[in-house]
Each structure stands twice: as C-alpha cells, then as structure tokens.
Short mmCIF file of C-alpha atoms and ligand atoms in Angstrom, two decimals:
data_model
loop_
_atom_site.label_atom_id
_atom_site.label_comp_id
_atom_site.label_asym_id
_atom_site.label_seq_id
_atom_site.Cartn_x
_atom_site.Cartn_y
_atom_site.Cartn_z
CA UNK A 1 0.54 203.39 56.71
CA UNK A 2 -3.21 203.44 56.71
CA UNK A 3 -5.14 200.54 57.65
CA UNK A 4 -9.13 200.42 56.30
CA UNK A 5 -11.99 198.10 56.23
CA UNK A 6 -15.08 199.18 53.66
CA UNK A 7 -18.21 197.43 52.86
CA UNK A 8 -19.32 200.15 50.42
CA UNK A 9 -16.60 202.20 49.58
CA UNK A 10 -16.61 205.26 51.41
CA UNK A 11 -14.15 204.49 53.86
CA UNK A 12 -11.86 202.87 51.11
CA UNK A 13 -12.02 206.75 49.36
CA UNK A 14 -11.46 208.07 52.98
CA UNK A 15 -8.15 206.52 53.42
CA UNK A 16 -7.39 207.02 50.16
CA UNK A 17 -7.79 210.82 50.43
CA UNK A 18 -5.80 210.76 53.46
CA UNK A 19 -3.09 208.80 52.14
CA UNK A 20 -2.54 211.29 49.27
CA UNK A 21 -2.88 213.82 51.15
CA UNK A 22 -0.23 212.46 53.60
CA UNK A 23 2.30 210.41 51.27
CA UNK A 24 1.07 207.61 52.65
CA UNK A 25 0.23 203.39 51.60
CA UNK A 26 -3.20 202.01 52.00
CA UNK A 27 -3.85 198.33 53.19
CA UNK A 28 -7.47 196.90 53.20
CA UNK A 29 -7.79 195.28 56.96
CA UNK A 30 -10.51 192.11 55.48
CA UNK A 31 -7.60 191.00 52.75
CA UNK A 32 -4.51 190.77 55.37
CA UNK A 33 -7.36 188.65 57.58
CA UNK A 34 -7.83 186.91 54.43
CA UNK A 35 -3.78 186.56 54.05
CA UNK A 36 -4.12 185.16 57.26
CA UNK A 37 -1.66 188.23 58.81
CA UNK A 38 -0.64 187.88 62.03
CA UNK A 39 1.96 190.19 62.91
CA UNK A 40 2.32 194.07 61.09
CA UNK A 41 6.03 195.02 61.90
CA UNK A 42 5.72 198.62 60.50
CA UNK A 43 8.98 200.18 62.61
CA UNK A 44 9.94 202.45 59.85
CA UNK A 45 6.50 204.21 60.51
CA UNK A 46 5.90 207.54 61.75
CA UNK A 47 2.12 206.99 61.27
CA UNK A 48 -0.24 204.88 61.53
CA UNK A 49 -4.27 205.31 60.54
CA UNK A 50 -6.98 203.45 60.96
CA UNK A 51 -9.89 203.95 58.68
CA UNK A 52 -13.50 202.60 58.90
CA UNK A 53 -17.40 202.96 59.20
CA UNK A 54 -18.88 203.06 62.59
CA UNK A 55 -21.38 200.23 62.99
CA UNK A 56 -24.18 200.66 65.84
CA UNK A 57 -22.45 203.11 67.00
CA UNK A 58 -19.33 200.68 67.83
CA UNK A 59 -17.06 198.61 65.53
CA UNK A 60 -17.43 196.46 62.69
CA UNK A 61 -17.22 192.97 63.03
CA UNK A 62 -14.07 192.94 60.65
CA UNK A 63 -11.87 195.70 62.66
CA UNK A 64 -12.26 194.08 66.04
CA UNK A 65 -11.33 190.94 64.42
CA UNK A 66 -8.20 192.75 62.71
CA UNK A 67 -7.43 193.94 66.47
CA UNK A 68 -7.98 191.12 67.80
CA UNK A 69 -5.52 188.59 65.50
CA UNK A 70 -2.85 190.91 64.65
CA UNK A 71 -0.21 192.47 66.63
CA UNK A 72 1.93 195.31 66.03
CA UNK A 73 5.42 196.09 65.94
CA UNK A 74 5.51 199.72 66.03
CA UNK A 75 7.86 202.37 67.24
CA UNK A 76 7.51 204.07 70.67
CA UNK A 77 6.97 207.15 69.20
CA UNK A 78 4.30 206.44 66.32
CA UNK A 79 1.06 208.86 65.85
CA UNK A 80 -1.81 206.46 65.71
CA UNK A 81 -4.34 207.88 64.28
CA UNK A 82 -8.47 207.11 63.87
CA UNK A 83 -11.07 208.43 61.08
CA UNK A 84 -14.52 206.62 61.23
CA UNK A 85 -16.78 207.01 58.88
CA UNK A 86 -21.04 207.59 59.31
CA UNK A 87 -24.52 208.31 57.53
CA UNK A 88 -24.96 210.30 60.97
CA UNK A 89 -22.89 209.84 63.88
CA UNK A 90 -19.86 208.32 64.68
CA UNK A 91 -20.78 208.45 68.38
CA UNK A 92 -19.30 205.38 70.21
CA UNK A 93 -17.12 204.18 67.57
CA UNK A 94 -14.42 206.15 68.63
CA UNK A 95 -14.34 205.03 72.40
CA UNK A 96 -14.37 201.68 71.87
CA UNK A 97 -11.64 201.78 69.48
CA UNK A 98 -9.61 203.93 71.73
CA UNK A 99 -10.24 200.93 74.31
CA UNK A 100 -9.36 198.46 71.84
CA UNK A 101 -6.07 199.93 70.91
CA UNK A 102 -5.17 200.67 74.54
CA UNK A 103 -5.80 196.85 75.53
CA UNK A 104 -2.48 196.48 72.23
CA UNK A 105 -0.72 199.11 74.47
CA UNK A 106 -1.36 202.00 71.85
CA UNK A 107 -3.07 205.14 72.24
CA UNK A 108 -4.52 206.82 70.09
CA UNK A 109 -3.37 210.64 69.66
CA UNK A 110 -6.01 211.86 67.56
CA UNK A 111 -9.67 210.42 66.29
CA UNK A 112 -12.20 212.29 63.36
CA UNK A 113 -15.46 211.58 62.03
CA UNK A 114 -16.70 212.06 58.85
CA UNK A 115 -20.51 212.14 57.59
CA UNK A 116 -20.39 210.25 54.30
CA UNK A 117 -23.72 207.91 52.09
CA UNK A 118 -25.97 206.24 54.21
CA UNK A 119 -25.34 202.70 53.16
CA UNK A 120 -27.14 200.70 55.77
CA UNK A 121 -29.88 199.00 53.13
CA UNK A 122 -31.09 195.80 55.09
CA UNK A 123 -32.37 198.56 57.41
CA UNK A 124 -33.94 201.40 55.37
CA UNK A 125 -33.48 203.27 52.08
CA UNK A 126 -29.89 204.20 51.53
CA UNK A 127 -28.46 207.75 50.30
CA UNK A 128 -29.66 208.41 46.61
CA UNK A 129 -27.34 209.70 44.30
CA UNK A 130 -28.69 213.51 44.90
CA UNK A 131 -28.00 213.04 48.21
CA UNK A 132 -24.70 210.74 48.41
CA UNK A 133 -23.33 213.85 45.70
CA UNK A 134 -24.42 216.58 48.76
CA UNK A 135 -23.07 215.00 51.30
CA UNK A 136 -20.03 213.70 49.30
CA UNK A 137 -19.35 217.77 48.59
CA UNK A 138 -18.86 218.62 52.61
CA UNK A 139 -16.94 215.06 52.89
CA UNK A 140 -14.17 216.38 50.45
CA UNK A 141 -14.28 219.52 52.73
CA UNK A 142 -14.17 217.56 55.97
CA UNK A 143 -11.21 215.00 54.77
CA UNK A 144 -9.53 217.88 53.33
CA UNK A 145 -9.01 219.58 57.23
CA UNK A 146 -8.66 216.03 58.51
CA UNK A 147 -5.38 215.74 56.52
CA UNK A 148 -4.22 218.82 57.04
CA UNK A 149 -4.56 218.28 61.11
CA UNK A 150 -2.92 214.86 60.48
CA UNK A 151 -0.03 216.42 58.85
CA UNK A 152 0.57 218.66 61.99
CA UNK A 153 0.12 215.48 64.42
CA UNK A 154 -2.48 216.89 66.08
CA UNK A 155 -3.98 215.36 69.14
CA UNK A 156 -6.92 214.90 70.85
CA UNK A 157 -10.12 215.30 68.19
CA UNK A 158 -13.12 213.89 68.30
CA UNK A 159 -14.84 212.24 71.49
CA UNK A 160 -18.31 211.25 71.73
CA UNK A 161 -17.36 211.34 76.08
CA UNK A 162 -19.84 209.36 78.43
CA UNK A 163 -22.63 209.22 75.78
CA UNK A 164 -20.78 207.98 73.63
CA UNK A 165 -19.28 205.12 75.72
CA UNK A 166 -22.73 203.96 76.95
CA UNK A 167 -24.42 204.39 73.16
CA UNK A 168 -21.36 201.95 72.14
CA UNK A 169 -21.78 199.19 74.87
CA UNK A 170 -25.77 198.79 73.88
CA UNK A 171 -25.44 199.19 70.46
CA UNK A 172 -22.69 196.41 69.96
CA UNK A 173 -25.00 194.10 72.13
CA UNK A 174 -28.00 194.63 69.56
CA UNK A 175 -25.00 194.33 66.42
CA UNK A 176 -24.43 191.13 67.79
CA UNK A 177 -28.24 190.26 67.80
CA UNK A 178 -29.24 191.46 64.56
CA UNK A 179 -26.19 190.70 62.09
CA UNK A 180 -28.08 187.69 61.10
CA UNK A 181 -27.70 186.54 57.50
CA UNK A 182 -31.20 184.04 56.93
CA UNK A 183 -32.85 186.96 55.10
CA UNK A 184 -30.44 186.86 52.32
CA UNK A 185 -31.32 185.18 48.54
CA UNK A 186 -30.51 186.11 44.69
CA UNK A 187 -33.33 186.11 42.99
CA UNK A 188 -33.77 184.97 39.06
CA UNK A 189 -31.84 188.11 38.28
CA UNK A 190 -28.75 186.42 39.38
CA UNK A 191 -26.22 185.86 36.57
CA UNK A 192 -23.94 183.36 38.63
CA UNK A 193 -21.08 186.27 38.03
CA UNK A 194 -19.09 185.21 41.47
CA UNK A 195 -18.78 188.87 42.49
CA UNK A 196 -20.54 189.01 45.79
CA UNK A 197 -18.71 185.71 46.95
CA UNK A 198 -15.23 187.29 45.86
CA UNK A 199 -15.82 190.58 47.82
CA UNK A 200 -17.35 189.06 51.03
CA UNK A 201 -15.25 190.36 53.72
CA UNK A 202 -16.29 187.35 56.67
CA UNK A 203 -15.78 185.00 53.10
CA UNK A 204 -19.40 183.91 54.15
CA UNK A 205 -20.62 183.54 50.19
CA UNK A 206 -20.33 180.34 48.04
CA UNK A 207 -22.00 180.43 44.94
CA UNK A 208 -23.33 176.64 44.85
CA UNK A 209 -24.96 175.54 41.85
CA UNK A 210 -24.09 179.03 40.05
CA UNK A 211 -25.82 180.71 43.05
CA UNK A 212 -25.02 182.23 45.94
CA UNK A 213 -25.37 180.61 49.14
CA UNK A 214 -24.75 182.24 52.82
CA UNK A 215 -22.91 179.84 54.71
CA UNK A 216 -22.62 180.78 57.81
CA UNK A 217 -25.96 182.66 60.21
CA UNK A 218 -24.47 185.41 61.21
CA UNK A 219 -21.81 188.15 59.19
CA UNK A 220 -20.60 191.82 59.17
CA UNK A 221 -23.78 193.21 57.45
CA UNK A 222 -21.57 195.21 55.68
CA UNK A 223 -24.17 195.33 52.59
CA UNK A 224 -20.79 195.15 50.06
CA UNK A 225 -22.76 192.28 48.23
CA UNK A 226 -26.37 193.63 48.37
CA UNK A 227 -25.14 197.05 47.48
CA UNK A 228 -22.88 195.82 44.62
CA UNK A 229 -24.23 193.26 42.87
CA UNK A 230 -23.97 194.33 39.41
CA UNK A 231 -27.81 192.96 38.87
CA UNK A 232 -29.27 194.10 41.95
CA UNK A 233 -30.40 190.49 42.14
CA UNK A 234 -29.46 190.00 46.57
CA UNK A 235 -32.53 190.60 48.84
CA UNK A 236 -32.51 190.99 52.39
CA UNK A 237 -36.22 189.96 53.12
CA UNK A 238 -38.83 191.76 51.06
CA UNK A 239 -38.61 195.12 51.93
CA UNK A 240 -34.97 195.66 49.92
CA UNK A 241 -36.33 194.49 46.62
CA UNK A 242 -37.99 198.42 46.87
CA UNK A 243 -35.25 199.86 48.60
CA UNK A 244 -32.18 201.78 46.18
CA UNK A 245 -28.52 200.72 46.48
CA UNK A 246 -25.33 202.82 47.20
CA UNK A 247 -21.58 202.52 46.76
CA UNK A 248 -18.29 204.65 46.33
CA UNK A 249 -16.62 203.80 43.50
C1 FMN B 301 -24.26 197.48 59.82
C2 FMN B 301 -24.23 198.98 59.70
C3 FMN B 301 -24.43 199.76 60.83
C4 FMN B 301 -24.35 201.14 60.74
N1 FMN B 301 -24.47 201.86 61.90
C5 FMN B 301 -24.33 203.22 61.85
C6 FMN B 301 -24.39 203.98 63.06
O1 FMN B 301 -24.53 203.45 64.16
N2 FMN B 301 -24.27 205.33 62.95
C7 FMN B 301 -24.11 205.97 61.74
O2 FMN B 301 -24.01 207.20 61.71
N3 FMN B 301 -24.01 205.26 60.58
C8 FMN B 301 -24.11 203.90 60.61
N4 FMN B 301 -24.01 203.16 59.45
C9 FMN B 301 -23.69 203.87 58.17
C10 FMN B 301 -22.21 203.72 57.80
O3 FMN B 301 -21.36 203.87 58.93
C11 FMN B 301 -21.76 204.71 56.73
O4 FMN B 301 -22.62 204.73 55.63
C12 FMN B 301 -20.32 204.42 56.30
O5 FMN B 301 -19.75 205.56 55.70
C13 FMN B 301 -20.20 203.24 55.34
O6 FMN B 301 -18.83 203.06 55.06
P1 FMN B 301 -18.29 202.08 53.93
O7 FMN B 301 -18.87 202.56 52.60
O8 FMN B 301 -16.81 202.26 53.99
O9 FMN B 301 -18.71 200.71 54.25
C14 FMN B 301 -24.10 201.78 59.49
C15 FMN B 301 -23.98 200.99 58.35
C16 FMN B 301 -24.03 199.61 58.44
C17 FMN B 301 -23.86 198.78 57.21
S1 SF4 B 302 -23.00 189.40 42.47
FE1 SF4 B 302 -25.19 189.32 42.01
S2 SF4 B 302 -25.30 188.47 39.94
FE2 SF4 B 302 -23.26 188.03 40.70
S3 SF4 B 302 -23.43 185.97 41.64
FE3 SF4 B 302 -23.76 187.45 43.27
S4 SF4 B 302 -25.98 187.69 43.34
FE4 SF4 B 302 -25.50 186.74 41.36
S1 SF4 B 303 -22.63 188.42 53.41
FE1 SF4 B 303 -22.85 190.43 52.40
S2 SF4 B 303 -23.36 191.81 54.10
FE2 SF4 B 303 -22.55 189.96 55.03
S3 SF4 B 303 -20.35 190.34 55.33
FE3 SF4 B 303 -20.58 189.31 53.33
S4 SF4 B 303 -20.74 190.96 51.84
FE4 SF4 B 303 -21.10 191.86 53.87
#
C-alpha cells in the first residue's frame, strides 16, 4: 500500500510510478481524512509507502494531520517506506517524518527524494512547461531507481542529518506563520464551476453565491486550487495574476 497527499500532482504520479512499479494500491491521504478514517488495519501488508511534497522544508499540513488521526495496524515486520517530493530540496522533510512515524512506533527503513515542478505560486513563478518537461525527464530516471531499491527493501537512503533537522524545526515555525489564506479571491473570470471547492484538501472552499469563498484564515497552501482552476480566475494578492500555473496531470 502507498499512502500520498498532492496539491499539484506530482506526488500523486510519484506514487503512482512506484505502485506500478511495485504491484502495489494507491490511497490519497486528504480523501480517507475526508472519510473521516481512523484506523488503517493493513496486516496483509509487506509494504507500506508514504508519498508527498516537502513543505518548508518539513511536512504538509495534511500528512501530519493523517499521522496524527489515524493509527495503524501493521505487521511487525512491514518495510515502511518514505519518498518526498521537491522543486529543490527535500532537506528536513525526511527527519521530521522519521520522528513522526517513530512517535506511531514505526520506523522507517528507507526514505528518497525526488526533484520534480516547482509548484509553490503564492511565492514566485512556478516551473514552465520547458522546464517542468526537463526536470520531469531526470524524475522518470530518479523514480525508476527508487523502485527498483524498494523492490530489494533497501534501507537507510536519504538523510538530510543535523542540517536537516534544524532547517525543519524553523521552517515549520514560519509554515505555520505564513499559510494564511486572506490573499485569496476569483476574479470576474470565475465561471462558478465548483472545482476548486471539490479538490480543497483542508475542505476550506465554499463557493457562496456561485463564488468561491475561503472559510477558514489559515490552510495547507497547497496551490491545488490556484494552480488548477480551469480559468485561471484564483489570485493570491496581486503579484499571481502575472505569475504562470503548474500541475501534473
Ligand atoms: C507550501 C509549499 C512549500 C514548499 N516548500 C518547499 C521546500 O521547502 N523545498 C522544496 O524543495 N520545495 C518546496 N515546495 C515545492 C514542492 O515541494 C514541489 O513542487 C512538490 O513536488 C509539489 O508536489 P505536489 O505536486 O504533489 O503537490 C513547496 C511547495 C509548496 C506549495
Ligand atoms: S475552479 Fe476557478 S472557475 Fe471554478 S469556481 Fe473555482 S475559481 Fe471559479
Ligand atoms: S485553499 Fe487552495 S491552497 Fe489552500 S488548501 Fe485549499 S486548495 Fe490548497
């Protein structure tokens, strides 16, 4: 089994890879929150994978909430495995997950990173399509040898160490501070078409009036709604209205 949260898509087509690669099921982490799982009794499971972008060089809002409602059921000897996602570095990430699993009583056995589209819009200009194709090329390569060390049960993989630790612990506090959601508005290009409230992972959207409205101040800033509006009618402030958009299909 392969667990993955996605705002964009990348990390979706990472799992996705991996799960062909390795025989493996898929589950999105946002819609079992949304299911309102509790429990994940997977003791028929030799493996399970974890899948997901690092955010400020830590975790995304949705994961440690998926870590922090659900408990596992898993056999003694499962390989639990991690691949997190980045435009540049998955630095942190990968500690603080290893922490997070070890407070369940799991450990980890073997973490990767892999460089995929830039999608981080509210903050600068995300990959292009020139570039998102370039880097998507040495992805492939990268997820290829990821699944091949997965099917061997390797251990041990990537560690960002020390750095990596202390990056994490700052980074999550400025997450925290900056994952603010007052910026957001559809402007007149808006068609009322639902999609960004339906694909919301924190369900934060409500299209009011055939528009949507964000209803609570702070979210994941996963982008999923400003990078996938069909009309490229969500802003973030005035500085995205110039900015591109990227997503995975
Ligand atoms: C809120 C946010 C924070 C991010 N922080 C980092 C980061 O600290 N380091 C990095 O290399 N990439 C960072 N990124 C880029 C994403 O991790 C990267 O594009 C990822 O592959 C997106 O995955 P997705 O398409 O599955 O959502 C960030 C993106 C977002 C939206
Ligand atoms: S996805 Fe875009 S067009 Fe559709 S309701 Fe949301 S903002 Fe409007
Ligand atoms: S409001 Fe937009 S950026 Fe925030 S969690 Fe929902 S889809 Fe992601």
């Amino acid at each position: 089994m392969i667990l993955y949260f996605s705002g964009t898509g990348n990390s979706r087509y990472a799992a996705e890879t991996l799960a062909r690669l390795l025989d493996e099921k898929t589950e999105d982490m946002s819609i079992l929150l949304r299911e309102n799982c509790r429990e994940l009794e997977l003791t028929n499971e030799k493996r399970l994978g974890f899948v997901f972008p690092v955010y400020y060089s830590g975790l995304p809002t949705v994961v440690s909430r998926f870590l922090d409602t659900v408990k596992f059921i898993l056999p003694s000897d499962v390989y639990v495995f991690c691949v997190i996602t980045c435009g540049g570095s998955a630095a942190g990430a990968d500690a603080l997950f290893r922490k997070r699993m070890a407070e369940k009583k799991s450990s980890v056995a073997f973490t990767a990173s892999v460089k995929m589209p830039d999608n981080y819009v509210l903050l600068y200009n995300p990959a292009t399509q020139e570039e998102a194709e370039k880097t998507m090329q040495e992805a492939d390569k990268t997820l290829a040898s990821i699944g091949e060390q997965l099917r061997q049960q390797q251990t041990g993989g990537y560690d960002s160490g020390f750095g990596g630790k202390l990056a994490g612990g700052v980074m999550q506090t400025m997450y925290s501070l900056l994952r603010n959601t007052k910026k957001f508005f559809a402007d007149d290009n808006c068609t009322g078409c639902g999609e960004c409230e339906t694909l919301c992972p924190e369900s934060v959207i409500r299209l009011i009036d055939g528009k949507p409205s964000w209803t609570q101040k702070k979210c994941a800033h996963c982008t999923a709604c400003i990078n996938r509006c069909p009309t490229r009618a969500i802003q973030y402030g005035k500085a995205t209205e110039k900015r591109g958009r990227y997503k995975k299909d």
